[in-house]
PDB file of C-alpha atoms in Angstrom:
ATOM      1  CA  UNK O  64     139.671-152.694 -36.736  1.00 43.00           C
ATOM      2  CA  UNK O  65     138.058-149.330 -37.897  1.00 51.00           C
ATOM      3  CA  UNK O  66     137.464-148.909 -41.482  1.00 52.00           C
ATOM      4  CA  UNK O  67     140.165-147.318 -43.394  1.00 50.00           C
ATOM      5  CA  UNK O  68     139.824-144.147 -45.305  1.00 55.00           C
ATOM      6  CA  UNK O  69     140.041-144.423 -49.118  1.00 59.00           C
ATOM      7  CA  UNK O  70     143.124-142.069 -49.105  1.00 83.00           C
ATOM      8  CA  UNK O  71     144.748-144.713 -47.032  1.00 91.00           C
ATOM      9  CA  UNK O  72     144.539-147.245 -49.547  1.00 95.00           C
ATOM     10  CA  UNK O  73     146.289-147.339 -52.913  1.00 95.00           C
ATOM     11  CA  UNK O  74     145.742-150.249 -55.312  1.00 94.00           C
ATOM     12  CA  UNK O  75     147.650-150.760 -58.626  1.00 92.00           C
ATOM     13  CA  UNK O  76     146.496-153.442 -61.111  1.00 93.00           C
ATOM     14  CA  UNK O  77     149.047-155.483 -62.937  1.00 92.00           C
ATOM     15  CA  UNK O  78     148.448-156.474 -66.455  1.00 90.00           C
ATOM     16  CA  UNK O  79     149.312-160.189 -66.983  1.00 92.00           C
ATOM     17  CA  UNK O  80     149.732-162.221 -70.006  1.00 93.00           C
ATOM     18  CA  UNK O  81     146.377-161.253 -71.753  1.00 93.00           C
ATOM     19  CA  UNK O  82     148.085-158.568 -73.704  1.00 92.00           C
ATOM     20  CA  UNK O  83     147.406-157.944 -77.532  1.00 93.00           C
ATOM     21  CA  UNK O  84     151.096-158.666 -78.588  1.00 92.00           C
ATOM     22  CA  UNK O  85     150.701-162.363 -76.649  1.00 94.00           C
ATOM     23  CA  UNK O  86     147.474-162.885 -78.364  1.00 97.00           C
ATOM     24  CA  UNK O  87     148.867-162.145 -81.923  1.00 98.00           C
ATOM     25  CA  UNK O  88     152.107-164.361 -81.196  1.00 97.00           C
ATOM     26  CA  UNK O  89     149.790-167.212 -79.888  1.00 98.00           C
ATOM     27  CA  UNK O  90     147.529-166.900 -83.049  1.00 98.00           C
ATOM     28  CA  UNK O  91     150.430-166.881 -85.571  1.00 98.00           C
ATOM     29  CA  UNK O  92     151.876-169.760 -84.021  1.00 98.00           C
ATOM     30  CA  UNK O  93     148.842-171.789 -83.952  1.00 98.00           C
ATOM     31  CA  UNK O  94     148.192-170.896 -87.773  1.00 98.00           C
ATOM     32  CA  UNK O  95     151.687-171.714 -88.484  1.00 97.00           C
ATOM     33  CA  UNK O  96     151.612-174.866 -86.772  1.00 98.00           C
ATOM     34  CA  UNK O  97     148.367-176.267 -88.464  1.00 97.00           C
ATOM     35  CA  UNK O  98     149.579-175.109 -91.820  1.00 96.00           C
ATOM     36  CA  UNK O  99     152.821-177.217 -91.361  1.00 97.00           C
ATOM     37  CA  UNK O 100     150.904-180.111 -90.150  1.00 97.00           C
ATOM     38  CA  UNK O 101     148.549-179.834 -93.186  1.00 97.00           C
ATOM     39  CA  UNK O 102     151.527-179.529 -95.509  1.00 96.00           C
ATOM     40  CA  UNK O 103     152.898-182.826 -94.090  1.00 97.00           C
ATOM     41  CA  UNK O 104     149.584-184.661 -94.099  1.00 97.00           C
ATOM     42  CA  UNK O 105     149.395-183.438 -97.745  1.00 96.00           C
ATOM     43  CA  UNK O 106     152.619-184.849 -98.513  1.00 96.00           C
ATOM     44  CA  UNK O 107     151.847-188.104 -97.133  1.00 96.00           C
ATOM     45  CA  UNK O 108     148.182-188.477 -98.610  1.00 96.00           C
ATOM     46  CA  UNK O 109     149.495-187.074-102.113  1.00 95.00           C
ATOM     47  CA  UNK O 110     146.476-184.575-101.829  1.00 96.00           C
ATOM     48  CA  UNK O 111     146.365-180.917-101.502  1.00 95.00           C
ATOM     49  CA  UNK O 112     144.741-180.003 -98.251  1.00 95.00           C
ATOM     50  CA  UNK O 113     145.980-176.475 -98.484  1.00 93.00           C
ATOM     51  CA  UNK O 114     144.489-173.786-100.846  1.00 91.00           C
ATOM     52  CA  UNK O 115     148.059-172.344-101.304  1.00 90.00           C
ATOM     53  CA  UNK O 116     150.955-173.980-103.300  1.00 89.00           C
ATOM     54  CA  UNK O 117     151.005-177.732-104.037  1.00 91.00           C
ATOM     55  CA  UNK O 118     152.219-179.484-100.794  1.00 92.00           C
ATOM     56  CA  UNK O 119     151.183-182.840-102.345  1.00 92.00           C
ATOM     57  CA  UNK O 120     154.252-182.615-104.540  1.00 93.00           C
ATOM     58  CA  UNK O 121     156.687-182.693-101.591  1.00 92.00           C
ATOM     59  CA  UNK O 122     158.202-185.953-101.041  1.00 94.00           C
ATOM     60  CA  UNK O 123     156.955-187.395 -97.595  1.00 93.00           C
ATOM     61  CA  UNK O 124     160.605-188.424 -96.431  1.00 93.00           C
ATOM     62  CA  UNK O 125     162.273-186.316 -95.667  1.00 94.00           C
ATOM     63  CA  UNK O 126     160.499-183.022 -96.511  1.00 95.00           C
ATOM     64  CA  UNK O 127     157.043-184.139 -95.303  1.00 96.00           C
ATOM     65  CA  UNK O 128     158.080-185.743 -92.282  1.00 97.00           C
ATOM     66  CA  UNK O 129     160.268-182.651 -91.203  1.00 97.00           C
ATOM     67  CA  UNK O 130     157.230-180.340 -91.917  1.00 96.00           C
ATOM     68  CA  UNK O 131     155.276-182.541 -89.716  1.00 97.00           C
ATOM     69  CA  UNK O 132     157.779-182.245 -86.853  1.00 98.00           C
ATOM     70  CA  UNK O 133     157.707-178.409 -87.114  1.00 98.00           C
ATOM     71  CA  UNK O 134     154.014-178.429 -87.158  1.00 98.00           C
ATOM     72  CA  UNK O 135     153.932-180.850 -83.993  1.00 98.00           C
ATOM     73  CA  UNK O 136     156.401-178.458 -82.295  1.00 98.00           C
ATOM     74  CA  UNK O 137     154.340-175.421 -83.175  1.00 98.00           C
ATOM     75  CA  UNK O 138     150.950-176.748 -82.012  1.00 98.00           C
ATOM     76  CA  UNK O 139     152.652-177.846 -78.701  1.00 98.00           C
ATOM     77  CA  UNK O 140     154.186-174.251 -78.261  1.00 98.00           C
ATOM     78  CA  UNK O 141     150.678-172.645 -79.147  1.00 98.00           C
ATOM     79  CA  UNK O 142     149.064-174.894 -76.556  1.00 98.00           C
ATOM     80  CA  UNK O 143     151.474-173.574 -73.852  1.00 97.00           C
ATOM     81  CA  UNK O 144     151.022-169.854 -75.230  1.00 97.00           C
ATOM     82  CA  UNK O 145     147.004-170.160 -74.865  1.00 98.00           C
ATOM     83  CA  UNK O 146     146.994-171.964 -71.553  1.00 97.00           C
ATOM     84  CA  UNK O 147     149.258-169.051 -70.150  1.00 96.00           C
ATOM     85  CA  UNK O 148     147.104-166.447 -71.890  1.00 97.00           C
ATOM     86  CA  UNK O 149     143.996-168.329 -70.436  1.00 96.00           C
ATOM     87  CA  UNK O 150     145.378-168.393 -67.050  1.00 96.00           C
ATOM     88  CA  UNK O 151     146.533-164.963 -67.281  1.00 95.00           C
ATOM     89  CA  UNK O 152     149.989-165.595 -65.688  1.00 94.00           C
ATOM     90  CA  UNK O 153     151.338-162.467 -64.132  1.00 93.00           C
ATOM     91  CA  UNK O 154     148.016-160.586 -63.489  1.00 95.00           C
ATOM     92  CA  UNK O 155     147.426-159.243 -60.112  1.00 95.00           C
ATOM     93  CA  UNK O 156     147.854-156.131 -57.941  1.00 96.00           C
ATOM     94  CA  UNK O 157     149.815-154.020 -55.638  1.00 96.00           C
ATOM     95  CA  UNK O 158     147.969-152.884 -52.632  1.00 97.00           C
ATOM     96  CA  UNK O 159     149.178-150.419 -50.201  1.00 97.00           C
ATOM     97  CA  UNK O 160     147.303-149.943 -47.066  1.00 96.00           C
ATOM     98  CA  UNK O 161     148.591-147.273 -44.493  1.00 95.00           C
ATOM     99  CA  UNK O 162     145.593-148.105 -42.021  1.00 93.00           C
ATOM    100  CA  UNK O 163     146.716-151.588 -41.823  1.00 95.00           C
ATOM    101  CA  UNK O 164     150.273-150.744 -42.189  1.00 95.00           C
ATOM    102  CA  UNK O 165     151.169-153.258 -44.834  1.00 96.00           C
ATOM    103  CA  UNK O 166     151.647-153.835 -48.609  1.00 97.00           C
ATOM    104  CA  UNK O 167     150.201-156.799 -50.315  1.00 97.00           C
ATOM    105  CA  UNK O 168     151.716-157.899 -53.601  1.00 96.00           C
ATOM    106  CA  UNK O 169     149.543-160.595 -55.658  1.00 97.00           C
ATOM    107  CA  UNK O 170     150.145-162.137 -58.815  1.00 96.00           C
ATOM    108  CA  UNK O 171     148.744-165.230 -60.531  1.00 96.00           C
ATOM    109  CA  UNK O 172     151.275-167.741 -61.197  1.00 93.00           C
ATOM    110  CA  UNK O 173     151.071-170.786 -63.482  1.00 89.00           C
ATOM    111  CA  UNK O 174     150.092-173.224 -60.909  1.00 89.00           C
ATOM    112  CA  UNK O 175     149.034-171.215 -57.791  1.00 95.00           C
ATOM    113  CA  UNK O 176     148.509-167.765 -56.633  1.00 96.00           C
ATOM    114  CA  UNK O 177     151.465-165.712 -55.272  1.00 95.00           C
ATOM    115  CA  UNK O 178     150.843-163.376 -52.162  1.00 96.00           C
ATOM    116  CA  UNK O 179     153.529-161.313 -50.530  1.00 95.00           C
ATOM    117  CA  UNK O 180     152.699-159.153 -47.476  1.00 96.00           C
ATOM    118  CA  UNK O 181     155.288-156.606 -46.230  1.00 95.00           C
ATOM    119  CA  UNK O 182     154.883-154.342 -43.364  1.00 96.00           C
ATOM    120  CA  UNK O 183     155.133-150.676 -44.683  1.00 96.00           C
ATOM    121  CA  UNK O 184     157.726-149.807 -42.039  1.00 96.00           C
ATOM    122  CA  UNK O 185     160.164-152.258 -43.851  1.00 96.00           C
ATOM    123  CA  UNK O 186     159.906-150.308 -47.255  1.00 96.00           C
ATOM    124  CA  UNK O 187     162.819-148.326 -47.636  1.00 96.00           C
ATOM    125  CA  UNK O 188     162.391-146.758 -51.052  1.00 96.00           C
ATOM    126  CA  UNK O 189     160.774-146.911 -54.289  1.00 96.00           C
ATOM    127  CA  UNK O 190     163.357-147.514 -57.140  1.00 95.00           C
ATOM    128  CA  UNK O 191     162.988-146.750 -60.697  1.00 93.00           C
ATOM    129  CA  UNK O 192     165.120-149.126 -62.954  1.00 89.00           C
ATOM    130  CA  UNK O 193     165.896-148.075 -66.441  1.00 88.00           C
ATOM    131  CA  UNK O 194     168.069-150.064 -68.720  1.00 84.00           C
ATOM    132  CA  UNK O 195     168.077-149.543 -72.605  1.00 82.00           C
ATOM    133  CA  UNK O 196     169.789-151.439 -75.216  1.00 81.00           C
ATOM    134  CA  UNK O 197     169.493-154.984 -76.669  1.00 81.00           C
ATOM    135  CA  UNK O 198     167.306-156.223 -73.602  1.00 79.00           C
ATOM    136  CA  UNK O 199     165.602-153.070 -72.247  1.00 80.00           C
ATOM    137  CA  UNK O 200     164.205-152.912 -68.771  1.00 82.00           C
ATOM    138  CA  UNK O 201     161.899-150.364 -67.127  1.00 87.00           C
ATOM    139  CA  UNK O 202     160.330-151.285 -63.992  1.00 89.00           C
ATOM    140  CA  UNK O 203     159.424-150.027 -60.608  1.00 93.00           C
ATOM    141  CA  UNK O 204     160.609-152.107 -57.703  1.00 94.00           C
ATOM    142  CA  UNK O 205     160.362-151.747 -53.807  1.00 96.00           C
ATOM    143  CA  UNK O 206     163.467-151.591 -51.847  1.00 96.00           C
ATOM    144  CA  UNK O 207     162.810-153.707 -48.705  1.00 95.00           C
ATOM    145  CA  UNK O 208     164.788-154.216 -45.731  1.00 93.00           C
ATOM    146  CA  UNK O 209     166.362-157.478 -45.582  1.00 91.00           C
ATOM    147  CA  UNK O 210     165.152-158.721 -49.006  1.00 91.00           C
ATOM    148  CA  UNK O 211     165.756-158.275 -52.387  1.00 92.00           C
ATOM    149  CA  UNK O 212     164.199-155.684 -54.562  1.00 93.00           C
ATOM    150  CA  UNK O 213     160.490-156.611 -55.191  1.00 93.00           C
ATOM    151  CA  UNK O 214     159.356-155.848 -58.594  1.00 92.00           C
ATOM    152  CA  UNK O 215     155.976-154.080 -58.913  1.00 92.00           C
ATOM    153  CA  UNK O 216     155.303-153.403 -62.711  1.00 87.00           C
ATOM    154  CA  UNK O 217     154.502-156.181 -65.489  1.00 78.00           C
ATOM    155  CA  UNK O 218     157.059-158.248 -67.208  1.00 72.00           C
ATOM    156  CA  UNK O 219     157.279-157.793 -70.932  1.00 70.00           C
ATOM    157  CA  UNK O 220     156.779-154.458 -72.791  1.00 68.00           C
ATOM    158  CA  UNK O 221     158.618-151.584 -71.282  1.00 74.00           C
ATOM    159  CA  UNK O 222     156.616-148.907 -69.948  1.00 81.00           C
ATOM    160  CA  UNK O 223     157.081-145.399 -71.405  1.00 86.00           C
ATOM    161  CA  UNK O 224     159.508-143.471 -69.132  1.00 88.00           C
ATOM    162  CA  UNK O 225     157.150-140.642 -68.281  1.00 90.00           C
ATOM    163  CA  UNK O 226     154.495-143.234 -67.074  1.00 90.00           C
ATOM    164  CA  UNK O 227     157.164-145.014 -65.190  1.00 90.00           C
ATOM    165  CA  UNK O 228     158.678-141.794 -63.406  1.00 92.00           C
ATOM    166  CA  UNK O 229     154.942-140.789 -62.605  1.00 93.00           C
ATOM    167  CA  UNK O 230     153.908-143.989 -60.990  1.00 92.00           C
ATOM    168  CA  UNK O 231     157.005-144.231 -59.048  1.00 94.00           C
ATOM    169  CA  UNK O 232     156.958-140.511 -57.684  1.00 94.00           C
ATOM    170  CA  UNK O 233     153.189-141.173 -56.674  1.00 94.00           C
ATOM    171  CA  UNK O 234     153.995-144.307 -54.967  1.00 95.00           C
ATOM    172  CA  UNK O 235     156.935-142.748 -53.127  1.00 96.00           C
ATOM    173  CA  UNK O 236     154.756-139.883 -52.048  1.00 96.00           C
ATOM    174  CA  UNK O 237     152.012-142.264 -50.770  1.00 96.00           C
ATOM    175  CA  UNK O 238     154.484-144.297 -48.850  1.00 95.00           C
ATOM    176  CA  UNK O 239     156.573-141.355 -47.653  1.00 95.00           C
ATOM    177  CA  UNK O 240     159.950-143.020 -48.816  1.00 96.00           C
ATOM    178  CA  UNK O 241     162.461-141.590 -51.360  1.00 96.00           C
ATOM    179  CA  UNK O 242     162.365-142.515 -54.812  1.00 95.00           C
ATOM    180  CA  UNK O 243     165.741-143.844 -56.293  1.00 92.00           C
ATOM    181  CA  UNK O 244     167.158-144.214 -59.718  1.00 84.00           C
ATOM    182  CA  UNK O 245     165.632-140.983 -61.376  1.00 68.00           C
TER     183      UNK O 245
END
C-alpha cells in the first residue's frame, strides 16, 4: 500500500474525562467525604478531629452514624470519579483516511478500548445536533448507511456553536458529504 498524503488524513483528538470540571468535582467530593468521616469519628471518640466547629458535641446515634454513612458514600463516589479520571474514559480520536478509504473512531472505555471502523463510502452526511434547554446537547455525528448516527464529539460540556459548525463544515468538506442540521 503506498504511503498516504498528509492531506488525505484528518485526525481529530477527543477529550475524555480529564477535564478541569471533573477534577474539581472529584476534589470537592473527596474533601466532603473525608470531612463527614472525620465528623463521624469525632462524634464517636468525643474529640474534635476537625479544626472547624465542635463535632465532638454531636450525639453518636443518630447524628454521628448518619454523618459516617454520608462520608462513606462520598468516599466511594470519589473513588469511582478518580478511577474514571485516571483511566480517562471517553478519550480517543476520530481518524478519517481517504487513502485507505476508512474512518476509524476510537474511544477509551472503562474496561476496554472501543474501535469502530467504517468505510468512507458508507458515510452519508455529517450531522450537527443542537438542542438547548434543561439538558442541552451540541454534538457532531456521522450519518452512516444502515446504522445509527455515530457521535464524534465529547460527552459533557456543550461545545460553542461556532466551533461546532466550523468542525462540522470542515469534516463534511473533507469527506465530500452534505452537512445536516445547520
